[in-house]
PDB file of C-alpha atoms in Angstrom:
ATOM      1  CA  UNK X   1     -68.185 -56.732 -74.184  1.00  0.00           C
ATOM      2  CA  UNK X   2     -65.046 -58.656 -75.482  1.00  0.00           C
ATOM      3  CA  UNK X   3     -65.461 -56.472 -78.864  1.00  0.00           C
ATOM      4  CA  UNK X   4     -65.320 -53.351 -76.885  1.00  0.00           C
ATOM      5  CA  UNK X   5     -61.749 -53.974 -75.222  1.00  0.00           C
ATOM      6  CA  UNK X   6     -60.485 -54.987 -78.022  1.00  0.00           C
ATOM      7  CA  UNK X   7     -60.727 -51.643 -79.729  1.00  0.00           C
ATOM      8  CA  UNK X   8     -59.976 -49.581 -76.907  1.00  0.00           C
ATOM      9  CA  UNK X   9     -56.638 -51.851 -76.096  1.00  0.00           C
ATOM     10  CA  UNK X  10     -54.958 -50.612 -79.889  1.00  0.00           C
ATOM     11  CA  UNK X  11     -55.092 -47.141 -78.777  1.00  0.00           C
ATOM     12  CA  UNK X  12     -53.674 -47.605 -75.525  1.00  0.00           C
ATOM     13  CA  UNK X  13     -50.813 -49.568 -77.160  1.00  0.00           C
ATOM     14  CA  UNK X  14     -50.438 -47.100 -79.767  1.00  0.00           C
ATOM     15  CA  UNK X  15     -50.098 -44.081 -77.177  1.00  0.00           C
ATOM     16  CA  UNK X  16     -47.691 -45.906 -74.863  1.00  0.00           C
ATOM     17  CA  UNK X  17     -45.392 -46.873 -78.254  1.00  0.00           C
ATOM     18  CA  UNK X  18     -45.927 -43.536 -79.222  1.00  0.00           C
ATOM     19  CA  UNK X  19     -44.471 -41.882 -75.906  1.00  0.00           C
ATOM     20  CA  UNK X  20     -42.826 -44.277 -73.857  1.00  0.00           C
ATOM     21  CA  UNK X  21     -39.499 -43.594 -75.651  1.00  0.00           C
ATOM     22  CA  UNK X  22     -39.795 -39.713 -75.019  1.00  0.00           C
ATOM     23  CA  UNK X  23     -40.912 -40.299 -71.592  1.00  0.00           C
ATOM     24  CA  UNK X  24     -37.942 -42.830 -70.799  1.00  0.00           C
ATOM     25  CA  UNK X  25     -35.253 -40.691 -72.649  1.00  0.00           C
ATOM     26  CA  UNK X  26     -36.790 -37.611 -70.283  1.00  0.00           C
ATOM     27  CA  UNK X  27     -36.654 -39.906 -67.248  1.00  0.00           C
ATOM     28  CA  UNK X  28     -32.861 -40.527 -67.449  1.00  0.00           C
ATOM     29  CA  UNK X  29     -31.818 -37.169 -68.452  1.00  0.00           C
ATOM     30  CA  UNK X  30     -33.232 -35.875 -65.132  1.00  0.00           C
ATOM     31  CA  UNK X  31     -31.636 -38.350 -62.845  1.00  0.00           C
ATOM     32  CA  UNK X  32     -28.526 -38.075 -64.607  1.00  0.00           C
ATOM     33  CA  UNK X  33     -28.838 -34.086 -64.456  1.00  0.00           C
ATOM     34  CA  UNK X  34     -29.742 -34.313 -60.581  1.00  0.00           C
ATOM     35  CA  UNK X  35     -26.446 -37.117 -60.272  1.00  0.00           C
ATOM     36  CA  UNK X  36     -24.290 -34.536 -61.867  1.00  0.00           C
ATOM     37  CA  UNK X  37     -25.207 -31.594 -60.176  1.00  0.00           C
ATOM     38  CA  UNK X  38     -24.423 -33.260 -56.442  1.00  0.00           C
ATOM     39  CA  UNK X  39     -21.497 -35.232 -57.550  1.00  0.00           C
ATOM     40  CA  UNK X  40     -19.410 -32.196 -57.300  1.00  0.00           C
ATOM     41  CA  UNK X  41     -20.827 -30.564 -54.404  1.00  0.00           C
ATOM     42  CA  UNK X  42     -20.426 -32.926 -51.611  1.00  0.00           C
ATOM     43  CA  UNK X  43     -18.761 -32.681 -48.377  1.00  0.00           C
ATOM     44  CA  UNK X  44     -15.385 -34.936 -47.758  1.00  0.00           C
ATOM     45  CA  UNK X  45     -15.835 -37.531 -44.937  1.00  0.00           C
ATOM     46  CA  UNK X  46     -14.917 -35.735 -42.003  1.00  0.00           C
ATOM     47  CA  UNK X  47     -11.965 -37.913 -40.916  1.00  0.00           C
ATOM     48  CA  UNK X  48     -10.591 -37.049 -44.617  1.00  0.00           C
ATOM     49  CA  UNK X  49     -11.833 -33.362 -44.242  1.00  0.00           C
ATOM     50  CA  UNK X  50      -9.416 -33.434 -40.885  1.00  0.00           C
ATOM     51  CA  UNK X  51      -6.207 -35.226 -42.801  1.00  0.00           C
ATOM     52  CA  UNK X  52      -6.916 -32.434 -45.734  1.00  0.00           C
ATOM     53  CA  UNK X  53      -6.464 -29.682 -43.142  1.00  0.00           C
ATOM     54  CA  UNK X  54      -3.562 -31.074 -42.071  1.00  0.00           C
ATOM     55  CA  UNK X  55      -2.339 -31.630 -45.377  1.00  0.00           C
ATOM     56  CA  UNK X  56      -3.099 -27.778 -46.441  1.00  0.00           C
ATOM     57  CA  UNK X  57      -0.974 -26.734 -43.134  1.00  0.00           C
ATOM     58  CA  UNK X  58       2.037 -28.684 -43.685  1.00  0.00           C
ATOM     59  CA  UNK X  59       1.753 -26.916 -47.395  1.00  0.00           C
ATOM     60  CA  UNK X  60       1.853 -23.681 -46.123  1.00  0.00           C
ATOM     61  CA  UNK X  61       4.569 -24.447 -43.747  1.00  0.00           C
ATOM     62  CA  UNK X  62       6.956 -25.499 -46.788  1.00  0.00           C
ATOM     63  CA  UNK X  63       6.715 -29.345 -45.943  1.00  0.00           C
ATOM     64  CA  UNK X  64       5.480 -31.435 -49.075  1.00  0.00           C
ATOM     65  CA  UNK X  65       6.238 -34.369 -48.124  1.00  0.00           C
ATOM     66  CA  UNK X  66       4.036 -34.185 -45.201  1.00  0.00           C
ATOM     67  CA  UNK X  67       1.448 -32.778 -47.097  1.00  0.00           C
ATOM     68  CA  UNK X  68       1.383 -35.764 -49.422  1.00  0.00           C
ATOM     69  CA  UNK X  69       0.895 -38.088 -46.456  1.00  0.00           C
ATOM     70  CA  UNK X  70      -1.854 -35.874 -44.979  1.00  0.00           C
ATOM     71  CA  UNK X  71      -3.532 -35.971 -48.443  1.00  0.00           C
ATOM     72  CA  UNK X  72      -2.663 -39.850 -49.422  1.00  0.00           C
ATOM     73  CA  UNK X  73      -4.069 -40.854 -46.019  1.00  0.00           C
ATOM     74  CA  UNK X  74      -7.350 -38.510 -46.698  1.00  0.00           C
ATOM     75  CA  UNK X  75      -7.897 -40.552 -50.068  1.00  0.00           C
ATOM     76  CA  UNK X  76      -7.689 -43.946 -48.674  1.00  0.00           C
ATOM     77  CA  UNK X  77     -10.403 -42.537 -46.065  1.00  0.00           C
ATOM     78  CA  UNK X  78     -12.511 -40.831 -48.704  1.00  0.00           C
ATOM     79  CA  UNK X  79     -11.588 -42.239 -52.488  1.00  0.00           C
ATOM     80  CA  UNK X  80     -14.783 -40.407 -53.738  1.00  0.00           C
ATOM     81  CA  UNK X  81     -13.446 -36.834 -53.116  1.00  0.00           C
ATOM     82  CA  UNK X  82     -12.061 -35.940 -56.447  1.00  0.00           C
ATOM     83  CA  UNK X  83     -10.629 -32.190 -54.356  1.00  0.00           C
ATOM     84  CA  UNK X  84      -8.121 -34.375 -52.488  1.00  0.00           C
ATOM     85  CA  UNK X  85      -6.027 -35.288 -56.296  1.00  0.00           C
ATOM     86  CA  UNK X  86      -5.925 -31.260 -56.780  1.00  0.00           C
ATOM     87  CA  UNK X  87      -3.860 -30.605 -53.402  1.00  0.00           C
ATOM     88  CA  UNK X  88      -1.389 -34.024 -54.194  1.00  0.00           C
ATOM     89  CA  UNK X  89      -1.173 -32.280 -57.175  1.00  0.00           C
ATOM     90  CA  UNK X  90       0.373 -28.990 -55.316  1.00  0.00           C
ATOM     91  CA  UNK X  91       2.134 -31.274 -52.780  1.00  0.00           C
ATOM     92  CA  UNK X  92       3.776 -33.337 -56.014  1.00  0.00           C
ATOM     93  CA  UNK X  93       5.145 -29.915 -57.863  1.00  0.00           C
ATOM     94  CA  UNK X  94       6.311 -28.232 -54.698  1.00  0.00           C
ATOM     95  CA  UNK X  95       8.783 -31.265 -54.396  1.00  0.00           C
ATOM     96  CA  UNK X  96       9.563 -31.056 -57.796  1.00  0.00           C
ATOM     97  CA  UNK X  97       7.693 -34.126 -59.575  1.00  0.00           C
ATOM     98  CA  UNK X  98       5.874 -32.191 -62.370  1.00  0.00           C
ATOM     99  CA  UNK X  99       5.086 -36.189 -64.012  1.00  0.00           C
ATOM    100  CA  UNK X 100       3.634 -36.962 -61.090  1.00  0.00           C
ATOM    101  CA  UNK X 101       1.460 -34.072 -60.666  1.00  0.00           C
ATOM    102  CA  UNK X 102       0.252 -33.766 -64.209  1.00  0.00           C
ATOM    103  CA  UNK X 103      -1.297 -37.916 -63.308  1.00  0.00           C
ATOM    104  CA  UNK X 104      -3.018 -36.346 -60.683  1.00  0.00           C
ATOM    105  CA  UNK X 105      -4.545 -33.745 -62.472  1.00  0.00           C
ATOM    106  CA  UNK X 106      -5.474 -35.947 -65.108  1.00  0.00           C
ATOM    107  CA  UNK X 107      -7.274 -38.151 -62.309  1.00  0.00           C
ATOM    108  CA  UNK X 108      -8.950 -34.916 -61.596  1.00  0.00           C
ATOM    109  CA  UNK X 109      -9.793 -34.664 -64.795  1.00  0.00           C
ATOM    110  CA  UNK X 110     -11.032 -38.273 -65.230  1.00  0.00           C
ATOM    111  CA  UNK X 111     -13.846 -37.708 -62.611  1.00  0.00           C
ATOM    112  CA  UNK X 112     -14.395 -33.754 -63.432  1.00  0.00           C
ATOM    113  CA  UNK X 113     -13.573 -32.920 -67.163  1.00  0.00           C
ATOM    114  CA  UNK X 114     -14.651 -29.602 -67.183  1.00  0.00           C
ATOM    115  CA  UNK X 115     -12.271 -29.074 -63.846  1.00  0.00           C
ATOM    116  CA  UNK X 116     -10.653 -25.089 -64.165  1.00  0.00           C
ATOM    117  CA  UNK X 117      -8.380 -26.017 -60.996  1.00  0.00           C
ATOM    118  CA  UNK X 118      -7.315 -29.042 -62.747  1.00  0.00           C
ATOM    119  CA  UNK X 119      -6.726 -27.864 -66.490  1.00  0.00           C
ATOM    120  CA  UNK X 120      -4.600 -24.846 -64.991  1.00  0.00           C
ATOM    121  CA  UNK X 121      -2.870 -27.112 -63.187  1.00  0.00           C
ATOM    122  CA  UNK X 122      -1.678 -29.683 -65.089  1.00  0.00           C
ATOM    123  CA  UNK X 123      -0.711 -26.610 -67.592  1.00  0.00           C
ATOM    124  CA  UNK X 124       1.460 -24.679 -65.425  1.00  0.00           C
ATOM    125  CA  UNK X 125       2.952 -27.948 -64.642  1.00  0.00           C
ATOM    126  CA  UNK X 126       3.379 -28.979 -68.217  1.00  0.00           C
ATOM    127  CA  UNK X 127       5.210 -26.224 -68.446  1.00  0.00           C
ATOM    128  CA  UNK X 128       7.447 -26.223 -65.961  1.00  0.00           C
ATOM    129  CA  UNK X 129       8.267 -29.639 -67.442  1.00  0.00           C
ATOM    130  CA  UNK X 130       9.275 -27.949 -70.482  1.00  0.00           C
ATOM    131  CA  UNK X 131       6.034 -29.291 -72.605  1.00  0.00           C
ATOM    132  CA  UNK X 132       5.084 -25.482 -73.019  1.00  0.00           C
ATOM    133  CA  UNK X 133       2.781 -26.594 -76.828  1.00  0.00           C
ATOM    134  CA  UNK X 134       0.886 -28.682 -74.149  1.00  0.00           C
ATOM    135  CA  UNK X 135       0.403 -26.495 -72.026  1.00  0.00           C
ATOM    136  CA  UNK X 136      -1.086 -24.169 -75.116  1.00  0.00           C
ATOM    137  CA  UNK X 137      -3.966 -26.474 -75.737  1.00  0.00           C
ATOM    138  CA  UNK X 138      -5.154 -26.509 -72.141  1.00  0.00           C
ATOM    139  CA  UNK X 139      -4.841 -22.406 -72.305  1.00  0.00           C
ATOM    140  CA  UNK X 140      -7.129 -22.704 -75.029  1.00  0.00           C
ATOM    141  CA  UNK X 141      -9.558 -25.029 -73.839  1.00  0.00           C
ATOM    142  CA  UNK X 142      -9.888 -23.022 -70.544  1.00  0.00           C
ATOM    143  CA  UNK X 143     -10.481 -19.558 -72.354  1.00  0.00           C
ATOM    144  CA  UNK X 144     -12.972 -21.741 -74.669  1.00  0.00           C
ATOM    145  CA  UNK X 145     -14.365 -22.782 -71.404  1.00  0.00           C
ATOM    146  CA  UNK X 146     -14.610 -19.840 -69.028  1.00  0.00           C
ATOM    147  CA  UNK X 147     -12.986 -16.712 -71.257  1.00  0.00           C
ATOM    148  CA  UNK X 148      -9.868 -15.090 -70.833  1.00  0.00           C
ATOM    149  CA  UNK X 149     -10.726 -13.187 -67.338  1.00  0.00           C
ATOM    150  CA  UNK X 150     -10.511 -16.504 -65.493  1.00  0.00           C
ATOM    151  CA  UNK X 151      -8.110 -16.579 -62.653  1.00  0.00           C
ATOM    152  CA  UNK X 152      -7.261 -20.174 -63.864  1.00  0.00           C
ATOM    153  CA  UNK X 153      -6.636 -18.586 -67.348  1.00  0.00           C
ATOM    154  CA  UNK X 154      -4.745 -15.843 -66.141  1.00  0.00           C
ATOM    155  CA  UNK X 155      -2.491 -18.275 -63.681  1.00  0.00           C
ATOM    156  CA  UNK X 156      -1.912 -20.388 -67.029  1.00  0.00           C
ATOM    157  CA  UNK X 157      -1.129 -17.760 -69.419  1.00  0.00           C
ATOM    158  CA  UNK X 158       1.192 -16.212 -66.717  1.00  0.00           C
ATOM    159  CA  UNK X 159       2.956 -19.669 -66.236  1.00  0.00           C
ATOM    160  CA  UNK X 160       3.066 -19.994 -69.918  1.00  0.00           C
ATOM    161  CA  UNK X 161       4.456 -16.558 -70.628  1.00  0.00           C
ATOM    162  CA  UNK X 162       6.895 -17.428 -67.809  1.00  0.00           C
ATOM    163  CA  UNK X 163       7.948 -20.241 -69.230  1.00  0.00           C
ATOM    164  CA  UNK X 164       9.924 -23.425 -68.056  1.00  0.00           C
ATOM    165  CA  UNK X 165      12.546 -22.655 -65.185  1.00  0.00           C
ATOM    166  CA  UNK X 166      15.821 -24.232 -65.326  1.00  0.00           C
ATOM    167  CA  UNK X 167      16.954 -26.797 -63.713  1.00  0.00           C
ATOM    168  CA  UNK X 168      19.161 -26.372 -60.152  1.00  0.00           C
ATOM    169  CA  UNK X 169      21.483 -28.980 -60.085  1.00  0.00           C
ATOM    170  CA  UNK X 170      23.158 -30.379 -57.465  1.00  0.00           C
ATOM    171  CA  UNK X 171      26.800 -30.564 -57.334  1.00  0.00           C
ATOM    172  CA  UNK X 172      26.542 -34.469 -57.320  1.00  0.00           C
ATOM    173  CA  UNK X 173      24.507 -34.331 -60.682  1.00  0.00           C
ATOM    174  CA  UNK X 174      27.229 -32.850 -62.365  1.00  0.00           C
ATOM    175  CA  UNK X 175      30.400 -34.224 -60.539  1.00  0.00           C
ATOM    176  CA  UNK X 176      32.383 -36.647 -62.634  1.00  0.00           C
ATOM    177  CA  UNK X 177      33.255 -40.243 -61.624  1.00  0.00           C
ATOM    178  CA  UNK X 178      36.521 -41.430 -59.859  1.00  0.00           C
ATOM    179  CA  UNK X 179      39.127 -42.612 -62.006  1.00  0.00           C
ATOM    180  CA  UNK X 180      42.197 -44.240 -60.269  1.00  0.00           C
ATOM    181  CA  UNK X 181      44.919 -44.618 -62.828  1.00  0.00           C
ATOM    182  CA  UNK X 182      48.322 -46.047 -62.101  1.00  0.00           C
ATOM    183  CA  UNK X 183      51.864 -44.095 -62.416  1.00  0.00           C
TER     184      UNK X 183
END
Protein backbone atom coordinates (compact mmCIF):
# COMPACT_ATOMS: atom_id res chain seq x y z
CA UNK A 1 0.00 0.00 0.00
CA UNK A 2 2.86 2.41 1.12
CA UNK A 3 4.66 1.44 -2.37
CA UNK A 4 1.65 2.51 -4.24
CA UNK A 5 1.54 6.26 -2.91
CA UNK A 6 4.74 6.62 -3.29
CA UNK A 7 4.65 6.40 -7.05
CA UNK A 8 1.56 8.12 -7.58
CA UNK A 9 2.84 11.22 -5.19
CA UNK A 10 6.01 12.02 -8.02
CA UNK A 11 3.50 12.65 -10.60
CA UNK A 12 1.35 14.78 -8.69
CA UNK A 13 4.43 16.83 -7.69
CA UNK A 14 5.68 16.85 -11.08
CA UNK A 15 2.25 18.25 -12.57
CA UNK A 16 1.78 20.90 -9.88
CA UNK A 17 5.75 22.10 -10.57
CA UNK A 18 4.96 21.79 -13.99
CA UNK A 19 1.84 24.26 -13.93
CA UNK A 20 1.62 26.03 -10.86
CA UNK A 21 3.81 28.85 -12.28
CA UNK A 22 1.49 29.25 -15.44
CA UNK A 23 -1.49 28.99 -13.35
CA UNK A 24 -0.20 31.69 -10.73
CA UNK A 25 1.22 34.08 -13.47
CA UNK A 26 -2.59 33.63 -15.13
CA UNK A 27 -4.13 34.23 -11.70
CA UNK A 28 -2.58 37.72 -11.23
CA UNK A 29 -2.90 38.92 -14.67
CA UNK A 30 -6.70 38.59 -14.30
CA UNK A 31 -7.10 40.37 -11.05
CA UNK A 32 -4.82 42.93 -12.09
CA UNK A 33 -6.79 43.21 -15.57
CA UNK A 34 -10.25 43.31 -13.59
CA UNK A 35 -8.32 46.17 -10.95
CA UNK A 36 -7.47 48.17 -13.97
CA UNK A 37 -10.47 48.12 -15.81
CA UNK A 38 -12.69 49.61 -12.62
CA UNK A 39 -10.03 51.85 -11.37
CA UNK A 40 -10.97 54.33 -13.95
CA UNK A 41 -14.56 53.93 -14.07
CA UNK A 42 -15.78 54.72 -10.69
CA UNK A 43 -18.16 57.17 -9.42
CA UNK A 44 -16.72 60.26 -7.13
CA UNK A 45 -18.11 60.20 -3.53
CA UNK A 46 -21.13 62.08 -3.78
CA UNK A 47 -20.24 64.89 -1.33
CA UNK A 48 -17.07 65.37 -3.80
CA UNK A 49 -19.37 64.77 -6.90
CA UNK A 50 -21.49 67.94 -5.29
CA UNK A 51 -18.14 70.28 -4.57
CA UNK A 52 -17.08 69.22 -8.40
CA UNK A 53 -20.36 70.69 -9.66
CA UNK A 54 -19.82 73.55 -7.92
CA UNK A 55 -16.41 73.80 -8.94
CA UNK A 56 -17.41 73.32 -12.85
CA UNK A 57 -20.06 76.34 -12.26
CA UNK A 58 -17.87 78.82 -10.77
CA UNK A 59 -15.57 77.84 -14.05
CA UNK A 60 -18.04 78.69 -16.34
CA UNK A 61 -18.94 81.80 -14.56
CA UNK A 62 -15.20 83.16 -15.01
CA UNK A 63 -14.30 82.63 -11.21
CA UNK A 64 -11.08 80.36 -10.79
CA UNK A 65 -10.38 80.93 -7.75
CA UNK A 66 -13.59 79.60 -6.57
CA UNK A 67 -13.34 76.83 -8.70
CA UNK A 68 -10.07 75.77 -7.11
CA UNK A 69 -11.72 75.75 -3.69
CA UNK A 70 -14.74 73.79 -4.99
CA UNK A 71 -12.24 71.29 -6.49
CA UNK A 72 -9.46 71.34 -3.49
CA UNK A 73 -12.32 70.74 -1.04
CA UNK A 74 -13.72 67.74 -3.44
CA UNK A 75 -10.12 66.07 -3.18
CA UNK A 76 -9.75 66.17 0.48
CA UNK A 77 -13.38 64.43 0.42
CA UNK A 78 -12.49 61.97 -2.31
CA UNK A 79 -8.39 61.69 -2.80
CA UNK A 80 -9.06 58.56 -5.00
CA UNK A 81 -10.76 60.48 -7.89
CA UNK A 82 -7.92 61.07 -10.21
CA UNK A 83 -10.93 63.49 -12.58
CA UNK A 84 -10.83 66.07 -9.78
CA UNK A 85 -6.58 66.97 -10.71
CA UNK A 86 -7.91 67.49 -14.51
CA UNK A 87 -10.47 70.42 -13.54
CA UNK A 88 -7.58 72.12 -10.86
CA UNK A 89 -5.75 71.80 -13.77
CA UNK A 90 -8.32 74.20 -15.84
CA UNK A 91 -8.97 76.23 -12.64
CA UNK A 92 -4.83 76.69 -12.29
CA UNK A 93 -4.36 77.99 -16.17
CA UNK A 94 -7.46 80.14 -16.21
CA UNK A 95 -5.67 82.18 -13.38
CA UNK A 96 -2.64 82.08 -15.12
CA UNK A 97 -0.32 79.42 -13.21
CA UNK A 98 0.68 77.22 -16.22
CA UNK A 99 3.60 75.51 -13.42
CA UNK A 100 1.03 74.76 -11.40
CA UNK A 101 -1.23 73.18 -13.77
CA UNK A 102 1.30 71.16 -15.67
CA UNK A 103 1.91 69.35 -11.58
CA UNK A 104 -1.51 68.58 -11.77
CA UNK A 105 -1.58 67.01 -14.91
CA UNK A 106 1.36 65.15 -14.16
CA UNK A 107 -0.58 63.85 -10.92
CA UNK A 108 -3.09 62.87 -13.47
CA UNK A 109 -0.72 61.27 -15.17
CA UNK A 110 0.87 59.49 -12.16
CA UNK A 111 -2.42 57.54 -11.47
CA UNK A 112 -3.61 57.34 -15.36
CA UNK A 113 -0.57 57.28 -17.81
CA UNK A 114 -2.32 56.69 -20.77
CA UNK A 115 -4.70 59.90 -19.71
CA UNK A 116 -5.70 61.90 -23.39
CA UNK A 117 -7.33 64.77 -21.11
CA UNK A 118 -4.21 64.93 -19.22
CA UNK A 119 -1.37 64.69 -21.98
CA UNK A 120 -3.35 67.52 -23.97
CA UNK A 121 -3.39 69.33 -21.13
CA UNK A 122 -0.30 69.63 -19.71
CA UNK A 123 0.76 70.33 -23.59
CA UNK A 124 -1.30 73.23 -24.30
CA UNK A 125 -0.09 74.41 -21.04
CA UNK A 126 3.52 73.77 -21.76
CA UNK A 127 3.04 75.83 -24.31
CA UNK A 128 1.58 78.61 -23.16
CA UNK A 129 4.57 78.55 -20.81
CA UNK A 130 6.71 78.97 -23.70
CA UNK A 131 8.16 75.14 -23.49
CA UNK A 132 6.57 74.64 -27.06
CA UNK A 133 9.63 71.31 -27.83
CA UNK A 134 7.71 69.90 -24.75
CA UNK A 135 4.81 70.28 -25.72
CA UNK A 136 5.99 68.37 -29.21
CA UNK A 137 6.69 65.14 -27.45
CA UNK A 138 3.30 64.93 -25.77
CA UNK A 139 1.73 65.74 -29.49
CA UNK A 140 3.52 62.81 -30.48
CA UNK A 141 2.82 60.48 -27.88
CA UNK A 142 -0.96 61.28 -28.15
CA UNK A 143 -1.11 60.71 -32.06
CA UNK A 144 1.09 57.44 -31.19
CA UNK A 145 -1.63 56.80 -28.77
CA UNK A 146 -5.01 57.58 -30.29
CA UNK A 147 -4.02 58.98 -34.09
CA UNK A 148 -4.18 62.29 -35.33
CA UNK A 149 -8.24 62.63 -35.42
CA UNK A 150 -8.29 62.86 -31.63
CA UNK A 151 -9.98 65.87 -30.25
CA UNK A 152 -7.13 65.89 -27.61
CA UNK A 153 -4.68 65.81 -30.62
CA UNK A 154 -6.36 68.30 -32.50
CA UNK A 155 -6.73 70.76 -29.20
CA UNK A 156 -2.79 70.17 -28.86
CA UNK A 157 -1.68 70.66 -32.29
CA UNK A 158 -3.98 73.78 -32.42
CA UNK A 159 -2.37 75.13 -29.12
CA UNK A 160 0.94 74.24 -30.52
CA UNK A 161 0.44 75.85 -33.90
CA UNK A 162 -0.87 78.80 -31.83
CA UNK A 163 1.88 79.06 -29.98
CA UNK A 164 2.85 80.82 -26.60
CA UNK A 165 0.83 84.17 -25.97
CA UNK A 166 2.59 87.06 -24.62
CA UNK A 167 2.67 88.21 -21.60
CA UNK A 168 0.10 91.29 -20.34
CA UNK A 169 1.86 93.18 -17.99
CA UNK A 170 0.73 95.27 -15.54
CA UNK A 171 1.75 98.76 -15.30
CA UNK A 172 3.38 97.99 -11.83
CA UNK A 173 5.59 95.20 -13.50
CA UNK A 174 7.16 97.57 -15.58
CA UNK A 175 7.13 100.89 -13.51
CA UNK A 176 10.55 101.92 -12.32
CA UNK A 177 11.52 102.53 -8.66
CA UNK A 178 11.48 105.95 -6.78
CA UNK A 179 14.58 107.73 -6.71
CA UNK A 180 14.71 110.89 -4.46
CA UNK A 181 17.84 112.79 -5.29
CA UNK A 182 18.84 116.04 -3.68
CA UNK A 183 19.28 119.61 -5.55
Amino acid sequence: MVDGLETANPRWKELLMRFAPAAAALSLLFAVTASVSQAGDREPDPRAAILIAEGRAALTAGQPQKATDSFEAALAVDPAFTPIYLDLAEASRREGLQGKAISYYRETLKRDPDNFAAMSGEGAALVEKGAVEKARLNLTRLESLCGSNCPETRKLATAIARGPQPRVLTAEAVMPEAVVTQN
